[in-house]
XYZ file of C-alpha atoms in Angstrom:
420
model
C 22.461 3.551 28.779
C 19.290 5.314 29.852
C 21.277 7.169 32.496
C 23.084 9.018 29.666
C 19.907 10.976 28.954
C 18.330 13.809 30.840
C 14.973 13.363 32.513
C 13.501 15.767 29.945
C 14.694 13.593 27.061
C 13.303 10.392 28.556
C 9.915 11.996 29.188
C 9.789 13.181 25.574
C 10.820 9.742 24.279
C 8.159 7.977 26.361
C 5.494 10.359 25.031
C 6.614 9.716 21.476
C 6.428 5.946 21.842
C 3.070 6.150 23.616
C 1.348 8.151 20.873
C 3.119 6.933 17.752
C 0.625 4.229 16.777
C -2.287 6.677 17.128
C -0.821 8.748 14.289
C -0.651 5.748 11.928
C -4.137 6.280 10.498
C -3.655 4.424 7.214
C -0.976 2.033 8.457
C -3.339 0.745 11.163
C -5.457 -0.674 8.359
C -2.583 -2.836 7.121
C -1.662 -6.293 8.378
C 1.485 -6.465 10.488
C 4.137 -8.848 9.203
C 6.921 -10.183 11.390
C 9.307 -12.971 10.504
C 11.413 -14.403 13.288
C 13.918 -12.486 15.381
C 16.032 -9.471 14.400
C 18.876 -11.934 13.892
C 16.710 -13.925 11.467
C 15.920 -10.687 9.620
C 19.611 -9.867 9.390
C 20.404 -13.282 7.921
C 17.584 -12.869 5.403
C 18.862 -9.353 4.534
C 15.382 -8.053 5.486
C 13.847 -9.821 2.487
C 11.337 -12.678 2.477
C 9.073 -14.604 0.125
C 5.619 -15.270 1.578
C 2.870 -17.558 0.213
C 0.097 -15.962 -1.841
C -3.529 -17.198 -1.624
C -4.166 -20.330 -3.661
C -7.176 -20.665 -5.990
C -8.684 -24.137 -6.384
C -10.617 -25.844 -9.141
C -13.497 -28.325 -9.415
C -14.697 -30.814 -12.035
C -17.949 -32.500 -13.021
C -18.795 -36.068 -12.044
C -17.039 -38.782 -10.052
C -14.260 -39.617 -12.507
C -11.119 -37.717 -11.432
C -8.891 -39.166 -14.149
C -6.473 -36.512 -15.367
C -7.415 -34.092 -12.606
C -4.500 -34.738 -10.264
C -2.282 -31.899 -11.372
C 0.694 -30.408 -9.599
C 0.173 -27.782 -6.920
C 1.244 -24.278 -7.969
C 2.058 -22.390 -4.764
C 2.855 -18.823 -5.736
C 4.813 -16.479 -3.491
C 5.274 -12.728 -3.083
C 8.524 -10.912 -2.206
C 8.439 -8.499 0.748
C 11.219 -6.447 2.305
C 12.163 -3.681 4.737
C 13.109 -0.839 2.411
C 12.402 2.413 4.272
C 14.620 4.202 6.802
C 13.719 7.650 8.092
C 15.148 9.847 10.836
C 14.548 13.233 12.415
C 17.606 15.037 13.813
C 18.359 18.180 15.849
C 21.286 19.681 17.753
C 20.860 20.973 21.317
C 23.242 23.040 23.391
C 23.880 22.210 27.035
C 21.431 24.925 28.040
C 18.813 23.839 25.463
C 18.621 20.412 27.068
C 17.112 22.035 30.166
C 14.128 23.184 28.134
C 11.446 20.515 28.486
C 9.069 22.434 26.184
C 11.552 22.599 23.310
C 12.412 18.921 23.610
C 8.722 17.965 23.785
C 7.923 20.064 20.712
C 10.714 18.481 18.700
C 9.660 14.980 19.751
C 6.048 15.804 18.852
C 6.989 17.156 15.423
C 9.311 14.180 14.794
C 6.520 11.770 15.699
C 4.125 13.585 13.378
C 6.536 13.519 10.436
C 7.822 9.962 10.892
C 4.278 8.616 11.311
C 3.279 10.561 8.190
C 6.140 8.888 6.324
C 4.816 5.450 7.297
C 1.261 6.411 6.317
C 2.485 7.847 3.020
C 4.333 4.656 2.126
C 1.164 2.591 2.640
C -0.931 5.190 0.790
C 1.334 5.236 -2.272
C 1.689 1.464 -2.310
C -2.083 1.039 -2.551
C -3.059 4.133 -4.545
C -0.429 3.660 -7.263
C -0.392 -0.144 -7.478
C -3.908 -1.342 -6.603
C -5.417 -3.061 -9.634
C -9.025 -1.946 -9.162
C -9.511 1.586 -10.496
C -12.758 3.499 -10.067
C -13.139 6.398 -12.497
C -15.895 8.788 -11.393
C -16.879 11.445 -13.897
C -18.474 13.781 -11.334
C -17.479 15.109 -7.927
C -17.810 12.914 -4.840
C -21.388 12.577 -3.585
C -21.457 9.818 -0.971
C -23.056 6.391 -0.933
C -22.936 5.732 -4.675
C -19.187 6.316 -4.756
C -18.474 3.731 -2.077
C -21.131 1.349 -3.393
C -19.365 1.073 -6.754
C -16.235 -0.053 -4.913
C -18.305 -2.772 -3.273
C -19.531 -3.790 -6.724
C -15.941 -4.090 -8.000
C -15.077 -6.226 -4.982
C -18.112 -8.477 -5.240
C -18.088 -9.130 -8.970
C -14.530 -10.522 -8.966
C -15.064 -12.590 -5.830
C -13.148 -10.680 -3.155
C -14.738 -11.759 0.164
C -16.589 -9.125 2.179
C -15.174 -7.804 5.430
C -12.066 -5.833 6.394
C -12.487 -3.469 3.430
C -11.163 0.059 4.038
C -11.334 3.261 1.990
C -9.477 6.535 2.606
C -10.683 9.808 1.098
C -8.920 13.135 0.714
C -10.261 16.041 2.815
C -12.236 17.707 0.014
C -13.689 14.440 -1.237
C -14.641 13.341 2.277
C -16.256 16.702 2.981
C -18.312 16.394 -0.205
C -19.380 12.876 0.755
C -20.222 13.923 4.323
C -22.542 16.568 2.883
C -24.736 13.715 1.649
C -25.383 12.812 5.285
C -25.305 16.305 6.748
C -28.114 17.451 4.435
C -30.488 14.719 5.543
C -33.416 15.580 7.779
C -32.734 12.838 10.297
C -31.833 13.034 13.973
C -29.022 10.463 13.990
C -25.497 10.441 15.362
C -24.011 9.812 11.924
C -25.771 12.851 10.408
C -24.724 14.977 13.376
C -21.098 13.855 12.995
C -21.199 14.572 9.262
C -22.525 18.069 9.918
C -20.226 18.955 12.823
C -16.981 17.236 11.777
C -17.394 16.755 8.004
C -16.765 13.041 8.477
C -18.606 9.811 7.769
C -18.338 8.061 11.111
C -19.699 4.691 10.054
C -19.436 1.874 7.542
C -20.702 2.577 4.033
C -21.619 -0.162 1.554
C -19.421 -2.707 3.323
C -16.395 -0.388 3.660
C -14.921 1.289 6.700
C -14.534 4.856 5.440
C -11.912 7.293 6.756
C -10.757 10.829 6.035
C -7.087 11.080 5.076
C -5.440 14.252 6.372
C -3.704 15.057 3.097
C -4.398 15.307 -0.614
C -2.113 13.260 -2.854
C -2.728 13.816 -6.525
C -2.123 11.793 -9.664
C -1.537 13.683 -12.906
C -3.565 12.853 -15.987
C -2.264 10.093 -18.247
C -0.660 11.567 -21.372
C 0.598 8.432 -23.085
C -1.829 8.882 -25.960
C -2.954 6.129 -28.332
C -0.900 3.230 -26.996
C -1.398 -0.202 -28.623
C -0.415 -3.743 -27.641
C 2.572 -4.848 -29.741
C 2.200 -8.596 -30.139
C -0.454 -11.111 -29.150
C -0.284 -13.697 -26.364
C 1.382 -11.425 -23.818
C 0.493 -12.951 -20.487
C 1.818 -14.325 -17.207
C 1.815 -18.082 -16.677
C 1.689 -18.678 -12.896
C 4.502 -20.768 -11.468
C 6.286 -21.094 -8.149
C 9.746 -20.602 -9.640
C 11.483 -19.464 -12.789
C 14.740 -20.625 -14.335
C 16.306 -24.073 -14.118
C 18.986 -25.841 -12.129
C 21.245 -23.534 -10.150
C 19.480 -20.526 -11.719
C 16.036 -21.486 -10.403
C 14.571 -18.729 -8.216
C 11.185 -17.796 -6.776
C 8.845 -16.015 -9.169
C 6.717 -12.934 -8.528
C 3.406 -13.601 -10.304
C 1.773 -10.240 -9.577
C 2.745 -8.532 -12.837
C 2.920 -8.830 -16.620
C 5.425 -6.984 -18.796
C 3.598 -5.641 -21.855
C 5.378 -4.573 -25.033
C 3.539 -1.613 -26.555
C 3.859 0.877 -29.391
C 2.140 3.987 -30.724
C 1.299 7.053 -28.664
C 3.996 8.686 -26.540
C 5.728 5.951 -24.543
C 7.963 8.451 -22.732
C 4.889 10.047 -21.119
C 3.599 6.851 -19.516
C 4.181 6.961 -15.759
C 3.773 4.812 -12.676
C 0.194 4.917 -11.401
C -1.481 5.429 -14.784
C -4.638 3.320 -15.011
C -6.071 1.747 -18.147
C -8.236 -0.926 -19.719
C -7.453 -3.037 -22.784
C -10.003 -3.555 -25.545
C -11.492 -7.051 -25.387
C -10.015 -7.951 -21.990
C -12.826 -8.398 -19.457
C -12.485 -9.242 -15.762
C -13.369 -12.709 -14.524
C -14.804 -13.704 -11.171
C -11.695 -15.209 -9.579
C -13.493 -18.260 -8.171
C -16.324 -19.104 -10.588
C -14.432 -17.827 -13.676
C -17.584 -16.140 -14.972
C -17.229 -13.102 -17.256
C -18.206 -9.994 -15.251
C -18.980 -8.072 -18.437
C -16.635 -5.323 -17.246
C -13.245 -4.443 -18.697
C -10.362 -5.376 -16.401
C -8.490 -2.378 -14.996
C -4.685 -2.301 -14.792
C -2.010 -0.010 -13.332
C 1.412 0.900 -14.688
C 4.044 -0.021 -12.078
C 7.245 0.743 -13.973
C 8.939 0.685 -17.382
C 11.514 -2.126 -17.111
C 12.680 -2.027 -20.748
C 12.247 -0.020 -23.935
C 8.598 0.133 -25.069
C 7.618 -2.106 -22.160
C 5.307 -1.379 -19.255
C 5.067 -3.536 -16.144
C 1.440 -3.753 -15.027
C -0.509 -4.918 -11.981
C -2.362 -7.209 -11.787
C -0.846 -9.897 -13.983
C -2.744 -10.839 -17.145
C -3.650 -14.515 -16.711
C -5.989 -16.204 -19.195
C -7.154 -19.798 -19.336
C -6.482 -20.009 -23.077
C -2.778 -20.504 -22.312
C -3.835 -24.008 -21.324
C -1.764 -24.878 -18.262
C -3.545 -25.995 -15.113
C -2.127 -23.000 -13.233
C -3.433 -20.562 -15.846
C -6.893 -22.142 -15.701
C -6.985 -21.958 -11.899
C -5.580 -18.435 -11.560
C -7.258 -16.919 -14.650
C -8.465 -13.356 -14.068
C -9.385 -12.202 -17.605
C -11.607 -13.533 -20.376
C -8.777 -13.380 -22.914
C -5.276 -12.098 -23.323
C -4.868 -8.835 -25.255
C -4.831 -9.103 -29.032
C -2.108 -7.583 -31.179
C -2.848 -3.868 -31.703
C -5.512 -3.877 -28.981
C -5.925 -0.310 -27.734
C -5.284 0.903 -24.204
C -7.841 3.352 -22.796
C -6.472 5.631 -20.088
C -8.723 6.089 -17.054
C -6.953 8.835 -15.052
C -7.800 11.531 -17.577
C -7.768 14.543 -15.229
C -5.322 15.438 -12.448
C -7.103 14.771 -9.149
C -6.767 13.417 -5.613
C -6.197 9.692 -5.201
C -8.460 7.841 -2.775
C -7.077 4.361 -1.992
C -9.103 1.374 -0.851
C -8.037 -2.152 0.033
C -8.754 -5.377 1.865
C -6.738 -5.502 5.067
C -5.026 -8.828 4.384
C -3.597 -7.610 1.048
C -1.460 -4.809 2.533
C 1.473 -5.503 4.833
C 3.328 -3.230 7.222
C 6.731 -4.773 7.916
C 8.447 -3.357 11.018
C 12.219 -3.198 10.699
C 14.976 -3.191 13.278
C 18.578 -2.152 13.737
C 21.080 -1.716 16.549
C 22.966 1.388 17.697
C 26.018 0.353 19.671
C 26.579 2.556 22.689
C 30.060 3.896 23.245
C 32.503 6.469 21.884
C 30.210 9.250 22.952
C 27.051 7.710 21.467
C 24.100 6.694 23.662
C 20.774 5.206 22.548
C 17.462 4.036 23.915
C 15.051 1.715 22.095
C 11.335 0.929 22.369
C 8.725 -0.851 20.290
C 5.174 0.388 19.783
C 2.192 -1.966 20.009
C 2.266 -2.230 16.200
C 5.867 -3.405 16.328
C 7.499 -0.214 15.043
C 10.947 0.136 16.604
C 11.835 3.681 17.681
C 15.444 4.490 18.551
C 16.608 7.740 20.118
C 20.338 8.350 19.864
C 22.589 11.142 21.135
C 26.213 12.104 20.756
C 27.816 14.961 22.715
C 30.961 16.847 21.698
C 33.124 17.266 24.795
C 34.708 20.441 23.383
C 31.440 22.327 22.769
C 28.924 20.319 24.845
C 26.701 20.378 21.747
C 24.474 17.306 21.602
C 23.390 15.877 18.241
C 20.145 13.934 18.689
C 18.065 11.785 16.343
C 14.985 9.567 16.161
C 15.101 6.631 13.692
C 12.621 4.071 12.336
C 12.802 1.342 9.674
C 9.916 -0.399 7.957
C 8.660 -1.894 4.729
C 5.347 -2.204 2.899
C 3.943 -4.758 0.481
C 0.832 -5.172 -1.637
C 0.546 -8.946 -1.748
C -2.487 -9.055 -4.054
C -3.105 -6.063 -6.371
C -6.593 -7.375 -7.157
C -7.675 -6.721 -3.555
C -6.772 -3.025 -3.650
C -7.300 0.016 -5.789
C -7.878 3.721 -6.181
C -10.885 5.937 -6.830
C -10.612 9.335 -8.544
C -13.304 11.937 -9.105
C -14.078 14.520 -11.805
C -12.462 12.424 -14.518
C -13.310 13.563 -18.039
């Protein structure tokens, strides 16, 4: 019912659709996920299980006796879980004002795009398993290079690695280039725009337009309560009619000591005696594995990313998917890494982060009109309007739906500076 809208409204809507993707700075780094038609999404209740990468194994010699084990195909749940709108009311005379309508559409685009960016940012910054604790302020190359070291030593392939830095951290890093006595475009850009306009140590580096902080961990001297706490990879859990797909990204750890009530989502830590393995060769990296608190699903229990998987459990799946040298021992101590409140700076491999465009339908009629368009990234924008015949007041709104997913926490993380 496009003819139900004024020319001014349609111009504003077209401008919003045209520039929406440009505002998705962080979201453009994610991989778009689409699954069938809107009808398929409705039948699936906007929830899907998608295959996770499989890790293989190899054996010495020509004799393969005993090596023909079952395939363990793990899966990850994803869903459309976000719905945002921006709404205003216009009088019959207000609708003549192209400037006012344009300004509202521009501000709505800015805020809704920021909401999408924020959802990707928080998904990565609070759940990414790699955590880089930097004791000093940001300086430049060395900060990004350590991220490349984390990636390389656990076997994450190079390419499509992105890092997003807060304004103050990016400005400090750009100073490293701006101060150099070289006549290059990158130094000129660093000096004039306080930005690193190039790849650094294998990462595409961007400035995020906001500072999102994580408070210091205050859980205190937390200890592991009970040995052999681990995740054994499997495609499903339960038996018979109760068998369902299993999410293998996390481990639920029972802990004691310290102040459990103060532990929060996003807190980063290491566990004494639990080193990271190279995911392919299974060699000990010599570095403690970093973990993130995702939630507290039960009393004295923390859910952590990534899952703790050690070969000592013995199953073929545990051997193939092992990511640590050993499971945590009873009374092993947690060491908190986010020790000072500071800006979070997320980084990730593109394939590990999904942007899931959602859809819905506004039925025209009974005084309600709507117009729909999809951006190049698949985001559906709907503009709806309802006019009261008694007052001629028009209530107008923009709506979007989407979801995000971190399919592999070991391919993403967060860097924080000035940590004590």
